[in-house]
PDB file of C-alpha atoms (C1' of nucleotides) in Angstrom:
ATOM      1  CA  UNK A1231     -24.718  74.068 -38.275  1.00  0.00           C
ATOM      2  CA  UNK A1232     -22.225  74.051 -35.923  1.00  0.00           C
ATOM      3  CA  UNK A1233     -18.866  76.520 -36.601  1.00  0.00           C
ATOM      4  CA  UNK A1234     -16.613  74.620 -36.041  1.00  0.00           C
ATOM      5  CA  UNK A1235     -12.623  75.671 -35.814  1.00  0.00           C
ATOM      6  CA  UNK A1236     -11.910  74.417 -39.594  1.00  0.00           C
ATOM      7  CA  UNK A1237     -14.651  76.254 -40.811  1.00  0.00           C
ATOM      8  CA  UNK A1238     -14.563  79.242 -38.864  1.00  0.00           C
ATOM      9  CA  UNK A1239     -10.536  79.257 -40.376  1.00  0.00           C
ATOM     10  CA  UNK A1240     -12.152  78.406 -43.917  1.00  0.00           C
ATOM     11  CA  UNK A1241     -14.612  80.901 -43.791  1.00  0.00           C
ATOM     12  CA  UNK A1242     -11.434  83.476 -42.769  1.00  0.00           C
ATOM     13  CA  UNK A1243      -9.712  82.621 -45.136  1.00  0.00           C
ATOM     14  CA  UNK A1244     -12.388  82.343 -48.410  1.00  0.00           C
ATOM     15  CA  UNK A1245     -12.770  86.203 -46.831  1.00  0.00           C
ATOM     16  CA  UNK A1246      -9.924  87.306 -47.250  1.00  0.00           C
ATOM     17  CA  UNK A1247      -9.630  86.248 -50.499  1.00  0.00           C
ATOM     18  CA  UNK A1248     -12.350  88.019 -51.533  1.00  0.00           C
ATOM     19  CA  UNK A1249     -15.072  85.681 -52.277  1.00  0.00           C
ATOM     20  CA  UNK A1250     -18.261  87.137 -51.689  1.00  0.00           C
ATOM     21  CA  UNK A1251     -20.139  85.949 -48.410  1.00  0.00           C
ATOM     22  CA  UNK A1252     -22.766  83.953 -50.833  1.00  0.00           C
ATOM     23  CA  UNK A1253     -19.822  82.459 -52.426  1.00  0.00           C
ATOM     24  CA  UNK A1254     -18.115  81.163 -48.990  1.00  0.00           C
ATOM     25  CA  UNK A1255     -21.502  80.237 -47.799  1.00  0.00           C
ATOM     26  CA  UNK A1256     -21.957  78.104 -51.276  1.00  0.00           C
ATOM     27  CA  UNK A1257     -18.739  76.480 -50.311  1.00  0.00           C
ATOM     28  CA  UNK A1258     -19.111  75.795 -46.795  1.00  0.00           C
ATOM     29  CA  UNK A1259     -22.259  74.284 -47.399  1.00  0.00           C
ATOM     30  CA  UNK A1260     -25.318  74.693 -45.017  1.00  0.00           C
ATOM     31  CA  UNK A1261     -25.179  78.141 -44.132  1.00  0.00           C
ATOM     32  CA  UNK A1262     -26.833  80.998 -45.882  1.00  0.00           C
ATOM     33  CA  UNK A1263     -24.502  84.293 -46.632  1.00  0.00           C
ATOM     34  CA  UNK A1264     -26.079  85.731 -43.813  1.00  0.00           C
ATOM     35  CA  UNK A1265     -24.916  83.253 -41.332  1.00  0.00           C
ATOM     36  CA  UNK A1266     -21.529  84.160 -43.135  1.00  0.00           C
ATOM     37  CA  UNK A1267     -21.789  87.736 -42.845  1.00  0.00           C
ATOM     38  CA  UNK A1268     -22.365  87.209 -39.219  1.00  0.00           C
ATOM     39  CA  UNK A1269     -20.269  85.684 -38.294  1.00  0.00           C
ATOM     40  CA  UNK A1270     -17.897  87.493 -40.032  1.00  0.00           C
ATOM     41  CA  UNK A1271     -18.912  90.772 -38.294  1.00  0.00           C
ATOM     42  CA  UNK A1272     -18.286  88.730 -35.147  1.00  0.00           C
ATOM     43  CA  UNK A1273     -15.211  88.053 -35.695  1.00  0.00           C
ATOM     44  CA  UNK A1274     -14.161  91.925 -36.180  1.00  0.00           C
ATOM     45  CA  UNK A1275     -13.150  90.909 -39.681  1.00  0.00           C
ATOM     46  CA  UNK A1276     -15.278  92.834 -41.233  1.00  0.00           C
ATOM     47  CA  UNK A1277     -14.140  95.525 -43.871  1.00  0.00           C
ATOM     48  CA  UNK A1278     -12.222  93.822 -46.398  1.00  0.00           C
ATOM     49  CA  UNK A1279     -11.184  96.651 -49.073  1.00  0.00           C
ATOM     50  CA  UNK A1280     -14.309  98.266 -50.150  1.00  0.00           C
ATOM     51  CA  UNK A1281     -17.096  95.986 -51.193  1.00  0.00           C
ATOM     52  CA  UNK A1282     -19.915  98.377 -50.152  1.00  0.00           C
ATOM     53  CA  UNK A1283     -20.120 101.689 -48.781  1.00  0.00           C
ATOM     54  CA  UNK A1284     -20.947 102.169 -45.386  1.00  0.00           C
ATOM     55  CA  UNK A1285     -23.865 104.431 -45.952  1.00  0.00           C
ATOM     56  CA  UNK A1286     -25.532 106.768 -42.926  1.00  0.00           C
ATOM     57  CA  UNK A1287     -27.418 103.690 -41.498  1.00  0.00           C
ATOM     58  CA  UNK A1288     -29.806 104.981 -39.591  1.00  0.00           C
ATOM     59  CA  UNK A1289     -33.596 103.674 -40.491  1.00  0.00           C
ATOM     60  CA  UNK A1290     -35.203 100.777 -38.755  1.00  0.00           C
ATOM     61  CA  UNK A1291     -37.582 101.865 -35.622  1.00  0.00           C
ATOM     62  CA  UNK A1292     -40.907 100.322 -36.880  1.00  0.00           C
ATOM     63  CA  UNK A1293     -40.763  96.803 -35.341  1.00  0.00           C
ATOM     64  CA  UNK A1294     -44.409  95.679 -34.666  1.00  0.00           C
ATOM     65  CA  UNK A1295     -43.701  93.977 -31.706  1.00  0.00           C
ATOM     66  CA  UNK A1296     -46.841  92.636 -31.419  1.00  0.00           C
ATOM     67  CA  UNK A1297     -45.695  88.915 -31.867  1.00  0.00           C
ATOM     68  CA  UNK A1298     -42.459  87.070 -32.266  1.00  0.00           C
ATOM     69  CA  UNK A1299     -43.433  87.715 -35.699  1.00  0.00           C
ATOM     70  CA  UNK A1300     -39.739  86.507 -37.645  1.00  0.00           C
ATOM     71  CA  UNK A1301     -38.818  84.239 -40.147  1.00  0.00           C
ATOM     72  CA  UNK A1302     -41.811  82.856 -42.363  1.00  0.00           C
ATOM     73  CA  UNK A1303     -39.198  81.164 -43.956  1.00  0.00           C
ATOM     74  CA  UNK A1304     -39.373  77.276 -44.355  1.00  0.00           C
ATOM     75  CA  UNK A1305     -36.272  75.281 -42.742  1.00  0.00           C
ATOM     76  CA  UNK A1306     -34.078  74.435 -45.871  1.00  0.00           C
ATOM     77  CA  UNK A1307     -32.903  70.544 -46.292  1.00  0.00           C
ATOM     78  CA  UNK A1308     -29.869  71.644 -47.826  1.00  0.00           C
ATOM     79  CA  UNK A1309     -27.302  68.544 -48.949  1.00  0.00           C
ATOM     80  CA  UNK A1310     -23.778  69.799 -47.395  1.00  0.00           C
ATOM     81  CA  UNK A1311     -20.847  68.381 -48.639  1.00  0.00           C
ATOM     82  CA  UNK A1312     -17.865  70.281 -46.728  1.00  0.00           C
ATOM     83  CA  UNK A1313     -14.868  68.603 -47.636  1.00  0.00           C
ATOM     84  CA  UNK A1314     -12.520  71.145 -45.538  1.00  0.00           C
ATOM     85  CA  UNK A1315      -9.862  71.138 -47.276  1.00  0.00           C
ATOM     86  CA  UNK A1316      -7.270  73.229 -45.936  1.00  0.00           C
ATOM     87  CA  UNK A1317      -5.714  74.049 -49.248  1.00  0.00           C
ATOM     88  CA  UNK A1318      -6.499  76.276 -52.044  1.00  0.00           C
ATOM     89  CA  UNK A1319     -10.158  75.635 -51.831  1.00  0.00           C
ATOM     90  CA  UNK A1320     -10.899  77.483 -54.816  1.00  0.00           C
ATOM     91  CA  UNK A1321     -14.566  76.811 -55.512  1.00  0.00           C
ATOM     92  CA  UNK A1322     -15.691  77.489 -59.191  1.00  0.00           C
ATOM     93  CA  UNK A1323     -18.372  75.141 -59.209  1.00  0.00           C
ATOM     94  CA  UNK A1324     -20.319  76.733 -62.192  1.00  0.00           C
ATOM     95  CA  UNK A1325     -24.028  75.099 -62.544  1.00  0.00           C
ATOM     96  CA  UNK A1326     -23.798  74.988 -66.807  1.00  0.00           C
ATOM     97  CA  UNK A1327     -19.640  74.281 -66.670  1.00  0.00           C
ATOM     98  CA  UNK A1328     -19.944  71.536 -69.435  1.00  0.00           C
ATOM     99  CA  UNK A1329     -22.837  71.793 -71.563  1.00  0.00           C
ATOM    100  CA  UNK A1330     -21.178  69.766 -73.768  1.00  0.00           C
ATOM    101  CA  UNK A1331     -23.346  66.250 -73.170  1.00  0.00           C
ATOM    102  CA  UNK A1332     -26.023  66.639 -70.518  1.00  0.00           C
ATOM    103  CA  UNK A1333     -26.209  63.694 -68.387  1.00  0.00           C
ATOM    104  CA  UNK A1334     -29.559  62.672 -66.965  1.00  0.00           C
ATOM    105  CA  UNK A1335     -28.269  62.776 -63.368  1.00  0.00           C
ATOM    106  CA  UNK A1336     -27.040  66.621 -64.244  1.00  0.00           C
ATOM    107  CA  UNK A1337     -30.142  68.880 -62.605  1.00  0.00           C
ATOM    108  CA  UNK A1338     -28.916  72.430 -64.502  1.00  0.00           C
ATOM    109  CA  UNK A1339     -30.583  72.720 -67.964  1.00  0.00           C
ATOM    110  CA  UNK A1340     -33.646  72.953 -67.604  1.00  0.00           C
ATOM    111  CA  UNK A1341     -34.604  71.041 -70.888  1.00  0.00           C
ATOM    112  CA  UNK A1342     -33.010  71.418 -74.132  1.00  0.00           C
ATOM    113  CA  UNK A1343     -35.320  71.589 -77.445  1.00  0.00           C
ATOM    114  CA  UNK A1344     -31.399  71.207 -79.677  1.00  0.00           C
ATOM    115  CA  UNK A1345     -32.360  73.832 -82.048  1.00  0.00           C
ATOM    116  CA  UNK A1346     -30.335  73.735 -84.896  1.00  0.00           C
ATOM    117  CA  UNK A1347     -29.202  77.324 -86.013  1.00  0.00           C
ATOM    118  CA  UNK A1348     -31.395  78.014 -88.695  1.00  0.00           C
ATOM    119  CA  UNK A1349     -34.402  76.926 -86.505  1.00  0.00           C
ATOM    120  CA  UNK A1350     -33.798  79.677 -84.108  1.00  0.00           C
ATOM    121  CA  UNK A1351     -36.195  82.505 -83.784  1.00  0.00           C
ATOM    122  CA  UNK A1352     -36.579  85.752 -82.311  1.00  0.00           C
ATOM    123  CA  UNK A1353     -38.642  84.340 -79.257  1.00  0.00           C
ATOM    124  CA  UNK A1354     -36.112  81.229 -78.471  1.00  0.00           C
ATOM    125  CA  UNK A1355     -32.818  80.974 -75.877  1.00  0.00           C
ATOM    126  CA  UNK A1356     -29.676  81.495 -77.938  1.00  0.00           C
ATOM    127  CA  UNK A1357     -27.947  79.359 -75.318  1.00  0.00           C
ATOM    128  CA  UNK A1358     -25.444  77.396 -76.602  1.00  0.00           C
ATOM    129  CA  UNK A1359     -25.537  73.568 -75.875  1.00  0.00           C
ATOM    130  CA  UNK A1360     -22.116  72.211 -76.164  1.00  0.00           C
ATOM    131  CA  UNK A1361     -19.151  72.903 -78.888  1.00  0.00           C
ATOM    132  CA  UNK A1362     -20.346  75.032 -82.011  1.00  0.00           C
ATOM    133  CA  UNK A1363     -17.787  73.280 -83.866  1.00  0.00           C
ATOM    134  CA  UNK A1364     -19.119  69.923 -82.661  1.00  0.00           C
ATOM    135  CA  UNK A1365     -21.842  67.703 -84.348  1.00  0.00           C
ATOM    136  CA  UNK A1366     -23.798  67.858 -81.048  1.00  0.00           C
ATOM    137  CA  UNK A1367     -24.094  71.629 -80.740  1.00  0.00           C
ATOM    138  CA  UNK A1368     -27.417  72.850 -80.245  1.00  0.00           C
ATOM    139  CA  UNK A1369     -29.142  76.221 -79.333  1.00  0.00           C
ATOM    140  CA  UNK A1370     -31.444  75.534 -75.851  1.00  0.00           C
ATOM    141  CA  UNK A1371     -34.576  76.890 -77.501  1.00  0.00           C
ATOM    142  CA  UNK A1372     -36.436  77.410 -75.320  1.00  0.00           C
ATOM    143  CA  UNK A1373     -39.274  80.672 -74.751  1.00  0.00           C
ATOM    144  CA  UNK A1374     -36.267  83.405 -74.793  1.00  0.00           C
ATOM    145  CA  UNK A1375     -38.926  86.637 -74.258  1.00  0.00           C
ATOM    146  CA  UNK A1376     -38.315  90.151 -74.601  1.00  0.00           C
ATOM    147  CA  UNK A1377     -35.656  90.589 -71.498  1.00  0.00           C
ATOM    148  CA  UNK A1378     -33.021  89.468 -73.705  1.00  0.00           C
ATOM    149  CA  UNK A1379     -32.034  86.569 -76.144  1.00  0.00           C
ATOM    150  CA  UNK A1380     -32.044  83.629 -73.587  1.00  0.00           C
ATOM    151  CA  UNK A1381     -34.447  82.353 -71.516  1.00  0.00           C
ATOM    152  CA  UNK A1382     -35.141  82.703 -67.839  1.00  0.00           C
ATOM    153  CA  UNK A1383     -32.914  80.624 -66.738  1.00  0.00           C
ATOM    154  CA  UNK A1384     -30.104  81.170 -69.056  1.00  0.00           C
ATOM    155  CA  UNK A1385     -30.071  84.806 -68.092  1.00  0.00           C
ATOM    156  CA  UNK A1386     -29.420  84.739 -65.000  1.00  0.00           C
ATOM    157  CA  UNK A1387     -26.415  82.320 -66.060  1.00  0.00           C
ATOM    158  CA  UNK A1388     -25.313  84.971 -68.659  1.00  0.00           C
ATOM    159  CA  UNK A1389     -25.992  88.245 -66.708  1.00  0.00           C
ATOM    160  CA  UNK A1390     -24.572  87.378 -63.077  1.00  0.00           C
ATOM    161  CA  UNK A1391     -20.812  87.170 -63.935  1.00  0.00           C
ATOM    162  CA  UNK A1392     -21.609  90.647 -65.773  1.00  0.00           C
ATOM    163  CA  UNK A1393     -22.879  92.150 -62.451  1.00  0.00           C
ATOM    164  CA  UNK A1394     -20.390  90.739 -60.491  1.00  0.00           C
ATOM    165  CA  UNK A1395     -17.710  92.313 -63.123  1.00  0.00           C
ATOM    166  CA  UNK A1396     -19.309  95.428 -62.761  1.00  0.00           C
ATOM    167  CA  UNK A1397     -18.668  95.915 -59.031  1.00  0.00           C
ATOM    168  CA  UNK A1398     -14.461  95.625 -60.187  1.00  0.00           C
ATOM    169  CA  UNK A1399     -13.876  98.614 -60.135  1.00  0.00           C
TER     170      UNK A1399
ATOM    171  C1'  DC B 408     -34.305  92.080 -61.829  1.00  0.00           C
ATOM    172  C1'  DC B 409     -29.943  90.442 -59.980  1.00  0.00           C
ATOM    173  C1'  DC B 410     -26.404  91.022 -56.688  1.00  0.00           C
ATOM    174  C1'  DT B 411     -23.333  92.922 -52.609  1.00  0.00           C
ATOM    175  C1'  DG B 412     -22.236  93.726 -47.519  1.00  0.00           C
ATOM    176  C1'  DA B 413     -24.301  95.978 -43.004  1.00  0.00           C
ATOM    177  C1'  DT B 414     -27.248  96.085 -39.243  1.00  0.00           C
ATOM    178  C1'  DT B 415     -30.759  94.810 -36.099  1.00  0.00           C
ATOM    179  C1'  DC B 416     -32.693  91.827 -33.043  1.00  0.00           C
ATOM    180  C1'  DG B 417     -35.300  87.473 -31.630  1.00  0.00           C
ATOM    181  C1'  DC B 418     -33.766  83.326 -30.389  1.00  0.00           C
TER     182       DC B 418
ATOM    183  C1'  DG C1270     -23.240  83.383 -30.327  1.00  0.00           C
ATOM    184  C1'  DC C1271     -26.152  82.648 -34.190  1.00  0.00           C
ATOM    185  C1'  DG C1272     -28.642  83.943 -38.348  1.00  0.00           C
ATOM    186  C1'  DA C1273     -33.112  85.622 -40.684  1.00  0.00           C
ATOM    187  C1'  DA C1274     -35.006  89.780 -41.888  1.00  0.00           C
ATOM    188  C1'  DT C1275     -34.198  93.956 -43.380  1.00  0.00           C
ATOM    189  C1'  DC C1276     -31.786  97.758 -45.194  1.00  0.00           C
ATOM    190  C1'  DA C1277     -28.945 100.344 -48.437  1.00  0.00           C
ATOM    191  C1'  DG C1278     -26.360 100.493 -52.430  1.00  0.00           C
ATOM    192  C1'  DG C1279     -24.574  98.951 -57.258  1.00  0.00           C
TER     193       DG C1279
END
DNA sequence: CCCTGATTCGC
DNA sequence: GCGAATCAGG
């Protein structure tokens, strides 16, 4: 990936709106946060309010230098669609946005059992598919386990806006 | 566990 | 200059 001028500016500017650097990378497509973080630091833009303290870094001697030894990671294929649009590029693409019908060409939910209320248990997802008010509405239904009262992926749907609330402080 | 930014360092 | 790995913190 090449950074070029509009996405160096886009990257600027998602920054200084405060989007996280996983969030501008999700946007500009192709890059990881990393890459964004970076580059950021690069370009002597770093500090932006407070996100993180800047704690005593100091650890990091061991290197065993014995190889080029880096990255075990496998290239990523990555489909980037950077549209670059100089305006209000506010993002928002949520994964589960509409659960109201689930299209076949739609790769979020998993799979979807559409539990009816009175079929749910202890042990399955209390995600809600769709409207409650609706005809359609369904629970996902899925294994739910004991971390909480959705399922594995449904957490992580449910509890990442929480975390990211938490750090407004 | 998830996330965040910060830093280092091989390329 | 770039970014993956790693770190440190919430």
């Amino acid at each position: 990936m090449n950074w070029t001028d509009e996405r160096v500016e886009t990257l600027k500017k998602l920054w200084a709106e405060g989007l996280s650097a996983s969030q501008i990378a999700a946007q500009l497509g192709g890059v990881s946060r990393n890459a964004v973080i970076g580059k950021v630091h690069r370009l002597k833009l770093s500090s932006r309010g407070r996100a993180t303290s800047q704690r005593t870094r100091q650890k990091k001697p061991p290197q065993p230098g014995t190889t080029t030894t880096r990255r075990p990671r496998n290239t990523r294929p990555m489909t980037a669609t950077v549209g670059a649009t100089a305006l209000q590029a506010q993002f928002e693409e949520e994964p589960v946005a509409r659960t109201y019908l689930q299209p076949v060409g739609n790769v979020v939910v998993p799979i979807s059992r559409k539990l009816e209320l009175t079929q749910l248990t202890e042990m399955t997802c209390k995600w809600p598919n769709g409207d409650p008010l609706s005809d359609d509405f369904s629970f996902c239904g899925n294994e739910a386990g004991e971390s909480g009262p959705y399922c594995g992926y449904h957490s992580r749907l449910a509890y990442q806006p929480a975390s990211e609330r938490r750090r407004s402080r």
